[in-house]
XYZ file of C-alpha atoms in Angstrom:
378
model
C -11.578 -6.114 19.013
C -11.044 -8.829 16.091
C -11.656 -7.897 12.875
C -14.316 -9.989 12.766
C -16.628 -8.722 14.563
C -15.300 -4.782 13.751
C -15.827 -5.091 9.965
C -19.724 -6.381 9.926
C -20.347 -3.441 12.789
C -18.845 -1.062 11.053
C -20.489 -2.037 7.973
C -23.870 -2.228 10.390
C -23.458 1.409 11.270
C -22.390 3.549 7.890
C -18.993 3.935 9.730
C -17.192 2.645 6.854
C -19.515 3.330 3.793
C -18.251 4.476 0.848
C -20.022 7.968 -0.818
C -19.066 7.772 -4.596
C -21.623 10.580 -5.922
C -20.782 13.264 -3.448
C -16.103 12.756 -5.280
C -17.871 13.535 -8.454
C -20.451 16.379 -7.417
C -17.706 18.170 -5.323
C -16.185 21.129 -7.247
C -13.420 22.371 -5.880
C -11.003 21.208 -3.112
C -13.881 19.582 -1.395
C -13.596 16.972 1.111
C -14.281 14.006 -1.028
C -10.919 15.732 -3.255
C -8.884 16.187 0.744
C -10.145 13.352 2.502
C -11.280 10.454 -0.658
C -8.799 8.429 -2.123
C -8.415 7.195 -5.811
C -9.495 3.496 -5.988
C -6.479 3.229 -8.651
C -4.527 4.958 -6.303
C -5.411 2.142 -3.587
C -4.899 -0.366 -6.476
C -1.289 1.074 -6.692
C -1.022 0.862 -2.612
C -1.806 -2.794 -2.545
C 0.815 -4.031 -5.128
C 3.603 -1.719 -3.148
C 2.207 -2.905 0.150
C 2.375 -6.988 -1.041
C 6.175 -5.734 -2.165
C 7.542 -4.752 1.174
C 6.103 -7.406 3.290
C 7.488 -9.586 0.985
C 10.705 -7.663 1.143
C 10.042 -7.460 5.005
C 9.794 -11.317 5.032
C 12.637 -11.979 2.753
C 15.203 -10.165 5.591
C 13.470 -12.006 8.373
C 13.645 -15.423 7.329
C 17.506 -16.380 6.865
C 17.064 -15.183 11.166
C 13.705 -16.991 11.837
C 15.552 -19.945 14.242
C 18.142 -17.060 15.893
C 15.121 -14.183 17.240
C 11.069 -16.428 16.428
C 11.918 -19.236 18.036
C 13.521 -21.204 21.327
C 16.749 -21.358 20.176
C 17.102 -18.164 19.367
C 17.734 -14.914 21.677
C 14.263 -14.035 22.260
C 12.851 -18.053 24.210
C 8.946 -17.796 24.057
C 8.950 -17.969 27.920
C 10.707 -14.342 27.886
C 8.677 -13.133 25.291
C 5.123 -14.206 27.744
C 6.877 -11.722 30.728
C 7.282 -8.983 28.417
C 4.518 -8.959 26.350
C 1.368 -7.209 27.976
C -1.938 -8.336 28.398
C -3.944 -7.266 25.447
C -1.359 -7.847 23.128
C -0.773 -11.679 20.937
C 1.479 -13.538 17.789
C 0.532 -16.721 16.914
C 4.470 -17.152 16.968
C 4.116 -17.769 20.327
C 2.173 -21.349 19.506
C 5.051 -22.918 19.073
C 8.694 -22.695 19.224
C 10.157 -24.360 16.424
C 12.335 -23.098 13.768
C 10.097 -24.750 10.995
C 6.116 -23.454 12.281
C 8.274 -20.147 12.435
C 9.187 -20.845 8.926
C 5.680 -22.182 8.066
C 4.028 -18.455 9.343
C 6.453 -17.239 7.071
C 5.421 -18.943 4.256
C 1.582 -18.500 4.937
C 2.941 -14.607 4.656
C 4.543 -14.794 1.274
C 0.899 -16.663 0.128
C -0.901 -13.849 1.439
C 1.151 -11.140 0.275
C 1.609 -12.318 -3.453
C -2.706 -12.669 -2.971
C -2.573 -9.273 -1.860
C -0.566 -7.809 -4.757
C -2.885 -9.889 -7.060
C -5.971 -9.100 -5.685
C -7.163 -12.042 -5.039
C -9.878 -12.472 -2.298
C -8.535 -9.122 -1.418
C -9.829 -8.045 2.068
C -9.957 -11.448 3.419
C -6.033 -11.825 2.414
C -5.448 -7.594 4.074
C -6.501 -8.905 7.354
C -4.341 -12.383 6.918
C -1.264 -9.609 6.421
C -2.556 -7.697 8.913
C -2.612 -10.854 11.606
C 0.655 -12.485 10.954
C 2.268 -8.939 11.036
C 1.204 -8.326 13.940
C 2.198 -11.822 15.302
C 5.489 -10.849 13.931
C 6.067 -7.598 15.577
C 4.836 -8.300 19.423
C 6.906 -11.962 19.175
C 10.352 -9.935 19.055
C 9.503 -6.234 18.631
C 13.228 -5.520 20.419
C 14.724 -6.203 17.028
C 11.805 -4.330 14.724
C 11.610 -0.765 14.241
C 9.427 1.848 13.415
C 8.935 0.111 9.254
C 7.136 -2.748 10.620
C 5.415 -0.560 13.068
C 4.266 1.279 10.480
C 3.254 -1.302 8.263
C 1.077 -3.604 10.372
C -1.240 -0.228 10.847
C -1.502 0.195 7.110
C -2.476 -3.324 6.964
C -5.434 -2.801 9.886
C -6.438 0.085 8.133
C -6.482 -1.348 4.692
C -9.229 -4.039 5.961
C -12.061 -1.100 5.526
C -10.853 -0.120 2.505
C -11.625 -1.915 -1.125
C -8.032 -2.415 -2.004
C -8.945 -5.102 -5.097
C -11.385 -2.177 -6.744
C -9.068 -2.443 -9.412
C -6.859 -4.343 -11.590
C -7.123 -7.402 -9.210
C -8.392 -10.938 -9.480
C -11.780 -9.412 -7.726
C -12.436 -7.118 -9.680
C -12.315 -8.911 -13.174
C -14.359 -12.017 -11.808
C -16.741 -11.342 -9.991
C -19.741 -10.202 -12.433
C -22.251 -9.731 -10.126
C -20.861 -6.575 -8.352
C -21.708 -3.408 -9.510
C -19.950 -0.814 -10.887
C -18.253 2.074 -8.670
C -19.898 5.412 -10.072
C -17.085 6.824 -10.220
C -12.399 5.631 -9.496
C -13.101 8.104 -6.356
C -14.144 6.753 -2.629
C -14.448 8.403 0.139
C -14.663 7.293 3.580
C -14.125 7.568 6.750
C -11.643 4.859 6.330
C -10.082 6.838 3.977
C -9.926 9.749 5.570
C -8.214 7.789 8.430
C -5.319 5.872 6.545
C -4.211 8.878 5.121
C -4.590 11.032 8.712
C -2.319 7.286 10.121
C 0.240 8.557 7.110
C 0.452 12.418 7.990
C 0.577 11.374 12.284
C 4.477 10.382 11.990
C 5.495 13.133 9.747
C 4.134 15.514 12.364
C 4.011 14.333 15.481
C 7.744 12.630 14.457
C 8.590 16.436 13.597
C 7.153 18.219 16.635
C 9.414 15.572 18.949
C 12.112 16.153 17.231
C 13.085 19.261 20.825
C 16.565 18.497 20.500
C 18.719 21.906 20.034
C 20.830 19.326 16.850
C 17.288 20.118 15.157
C 16.474 23.556 15.094
C 18.515 25.833 15.816
C 21.824 23.549 15.224
C 21.120 21.471 12.347
C 23.746 19.139 13.300
C 20.915 16.084 12.704
C 21.873 14.642 9.858
C 25.174 15.208 10.375
C 25.542 12.895 13.146
C 23.165 10.299 12.144
C 26.105 9.962 9.374
C 28.764 9.796 11.807
C 27.130 6.475 12.992
C 29.615 4.125 11.214
C 26.887 0.853 11.954
C 24.649 3.303 9.784
C 25.689 5.134 7.770
C 26.025 4.275 3.519
C 29.202 4.668 1.230
C 27.192 7.600 0.290
C 27.064 8.498 4.295
C 30.999 8.774 4.809
C 31.136 11.247 2.551
C 28.560 13.549 2.891
C 29.436 14.159 7.104
C 32.230 15.402 5.805
C 29.998 18.305 3.770
C 28.788 20.360 6.884
C 27.179 22.797 4.921
C 24.955 20.596 3.043
C 24.146 18.695 5.915
C 22.735 21.419 8.094
C 20.282 22.491 5.227
C 18.917 18.465 5.249
C 18.321 18.523 8.806
C 16.222 22.065 8.113
C 14.516 20.262 4.762
C 13.823 17.491 6.709
C 12.324 18.978 9.400
C 10.753 21.542 7.444
C 9.500 19.251 5.342
C 7.412 16.151 8.173
C 6.027 19.340 9.696
C 4.506 21.139 7.074
C 3.589 17.810 5.404
C -0.127 17.689 6.990
C -0.682 20.653 5.646
C 0.963 20.399 1.943
C -0.981 17.221 1.503
C -4.303 18.641 2.955
C -4.654 21.969 1.558
C -7.941 23.052 0.151
C -5.808 26.052 -1.739
C -3.253 24.822 -4.797
C -4.994 21.019 -4.074
C -3.858 19.425 -6.581
C 0.151 21.512 -7.023
C 0.901 21.206 -3.526
C -0.264 17.566 -2.922
C 2.294 17.088 -5.887
C 5.497 18.757 -4.267
C 4.799 17.627 -0.620
C 4.943 14.066 -1.833
C 8.099 14.796 -4.385
C 9.810 16.003 -1.322
C 8.629 13.499 1.043
C 10.055 10.297 -1.366
C 13.477 12.534 -1.869
C 13.700 12.644 1.302
C 13.139 8.771 1.884
C 15.087 8.244 -1.573
C 17.699 10.325 0.804
C 17.942 7.710 3.263
C 18.321 4.964 1.931
C 20.683 6.109 -0.109
C 22.604 7.536 3.285
C 22.052 5.128 6.341
C 21.125 1.055 6.631
C 17.317 1.234 8.043
C 15.767 -1.516 6.583
C 12.854 -1.115 4.303
C 11.289 2.185 6.515
C 11.837 4.084 3.383
C 10.875 2.019 0.857
C 7.427 1.222 3.307
C 7.184 4.720 3.915
C 7.325 5.616 0.646
C 4.699 2.931 -0.240
C 2.231 4.672 2.466
C 2.767 7.561 0.966
C 1.532 6.271 -2.853
C -2.220 6.611 -0.721
C -1.991 10.661 -2.184
C -1.337 9.614 -5.917
C -4.425 11.611 -7.490
C -6.989 11.040 -9.602
C -6.038 13.548 -12.085
C -2.804 12.096 -11.797
C -4.687 8.503 -13.074
C -6.225 10.040 -15.811
C -3.509 11.716 -17.096
C -1.607 8.650 -17.862
C -4.636 6.687 -18.935
C -5.165 9.186 -22.063
C -1.565 8.302 -23.028
C -1.424 4.832 -22.383
C -4.948 4.333 -23.468
C -5.661 6.306 -26.110
C -9.938 6.307 -27.705
C -8.051 3.846 -30.615
C -7.480 0.891 -27.665
C -10.790 1.677 -25.789
C -12.693 0.505 -28.842
C -10.491 -3.151 -28.660
C -13.820 -6.078 -27.601
C -13.045 -9.165 -26.449
C -14.783 -11.840 -27.350
C -15.173 -15.262 -26.032
C -16.916 -18.578 -26.589
C -20.296 -18.566 -25.144
C -21.185 -20.977 -22.270
C -17.752 -21.332 -21.574
C -17.203 -19.929 -18.444
C -13.078 -20.362 -17.805
C -13.289 -18.231 -21.110
C -15.535 -15.410 -20.513
C -13.038 -15.800 -17.243
C -9.715 -14.980 -19.285
C -11.080 -12.741 -21.224
C -12.000 -10.349 -17.669
C -8.827 -11.281 -16.512
C -6.916 -9.564 -19.875
C -9.246 -6.671 -19.851
C -8.881 -5.471 -16.053
C -4.764 -6.170 -16.422
C -4.000 -5.155 -20.013
C -7.133 -3.426 -21.271
C -9.645 -0.359 -19.595
C -13.570 -0.952 -17.744
C -14.108 0.741 -21.545
C -13.278 -2.466 -23.698
C -16.425 -4.682 -24.130
C -16.777 -8.069 -23.501
C -19.166 -10.197 -25.441
C -20.430 -13.467 -26.704
C -18.555 -14.609 -29.928
C -21.834 -16.088 -31.593
C -23.857 -13.126 -31.838
C -21.584 -11.152 -33.607
C -21.057 -11.449 -37.544
C -17.747 -11.137 -38.126
C -16.288 -12.659 -34.290
C -18.333 -15.275 -34.331
C -16.939 -17.385 -37.653
C -13.234 -16.034 -36.450
C -13.687 -18.557 -33.627
C -15.774 -20.902 -34.988
C -12.356 -21.016 -37.562
C -9.277 -20.441 -35.074
C -11.087 -22.341 -31.806
C -9.726 -19.480 -29.464
C -11.478 -16.342 -28.403
C -11.472 -13.153 -30.444
C -10.046 -10.149 -30.062
C -11.555 -6.967 -32.435
C -11.359 -3.215 -33.179
C -14.729 -2.500 -32.462
C-alpha cells in the first residue's frame, strides 16, 4: 500500500493518533513513559536522520555510474531479473548516469528540508521513497545500515518529527500547541520496537560458539585486513580484551530491550543502556570499516533520549531570565512576524512571547526609530 493511502487510512482509524494528555498524567514508569517519545527527541532524531542520509548519498554519489547505471556492474536488465515483484525502484526508470545523479540531488534537497523541518511529513515520505529505491536498485553493494535507515524513514512518516525545532513549527500559526512535550501512539511503539529488533534478534542469531562460550568473535572480525582499522590491528593482539568485548557486545544486544523499556529504575537503566550501546557503535567505528552503520544506529538510538534530559538541559541553557525575552514585530508585516517566529523556534523557547510592537509603549517608539523588529527583556 502506498504512503498516500496508508496515512489517511491510519488517521481515520486512529492508529497513529497521539495521546498527549495521557503522557503527562501517567505517574511512574507507565506505558507512555516507556513507549512514548519526547517531541524534542523526535526533532533530534529528524536532524540526525537527515545528516545520515546526506552522508550516505555523499558516499554513494562518486560511484553512481559504477553501481547504479546501465554502464555499471548491474545494468537495469539484470536488476529487473533479480528484483522480486513487490519491490520497486525509481532508479530503474532510466539507466543514464545523469538520471542517477539527478535522483541523488533530489535526495540531498529532501534531506536538507528534513533537517530544517520544512514540509516535514512530505519530506520524510520522499526520503523513504528514494532510500527504498536506492536499496532496491543494487542491494548487493549495500549493508544493514541502508536497510535500517530506510525503515527509520518509513516509521518517521507516522510521527510528528516537525513538532519542535522546525520551520513547520515556527510558521504554522494556526496549529494548536501540544499540551506537553510527550507523544505516545502506536507509531512511537513501532519505531522503538524497530530499533530494539535489530539488537535483540541480532543477539539471538549469534548462535556460533565463537560468541558463546568461546568469546572469539571480535578477535576473528579484526583478523579481516579489509575491515580492520589500525586500531583494529592493535586490538586483535589483545586476546583477553577481544574476549571481554565479545561477551559485552552479545550481552548488551540481548539485554537492550529490557534495559531501555524497563518499568523499574526506568531512567537510570535507559541512560545506562544508551551509553553502553553508543559506546559499542563507536567502538565498531574505531576498529572496523563498516560504512555508516554505526552512525545510522546511533541516530536510531537517539529516539530513546528521555524528556527529563531535555528539561535538565533547558533549565541550564534557558534560565528564567532568557525566558522573559520578548520579540516585537511591525504589525501587518507578515515577513517580520515569520522572522520572529523562526528566531523564537531556533534560538529561544516557546515561552518567549511574540507581539506587535505598536501595542507596546516601549517597543513601539523603538520600532519607529530603528525601522526594525525589537527584542526586549519582558
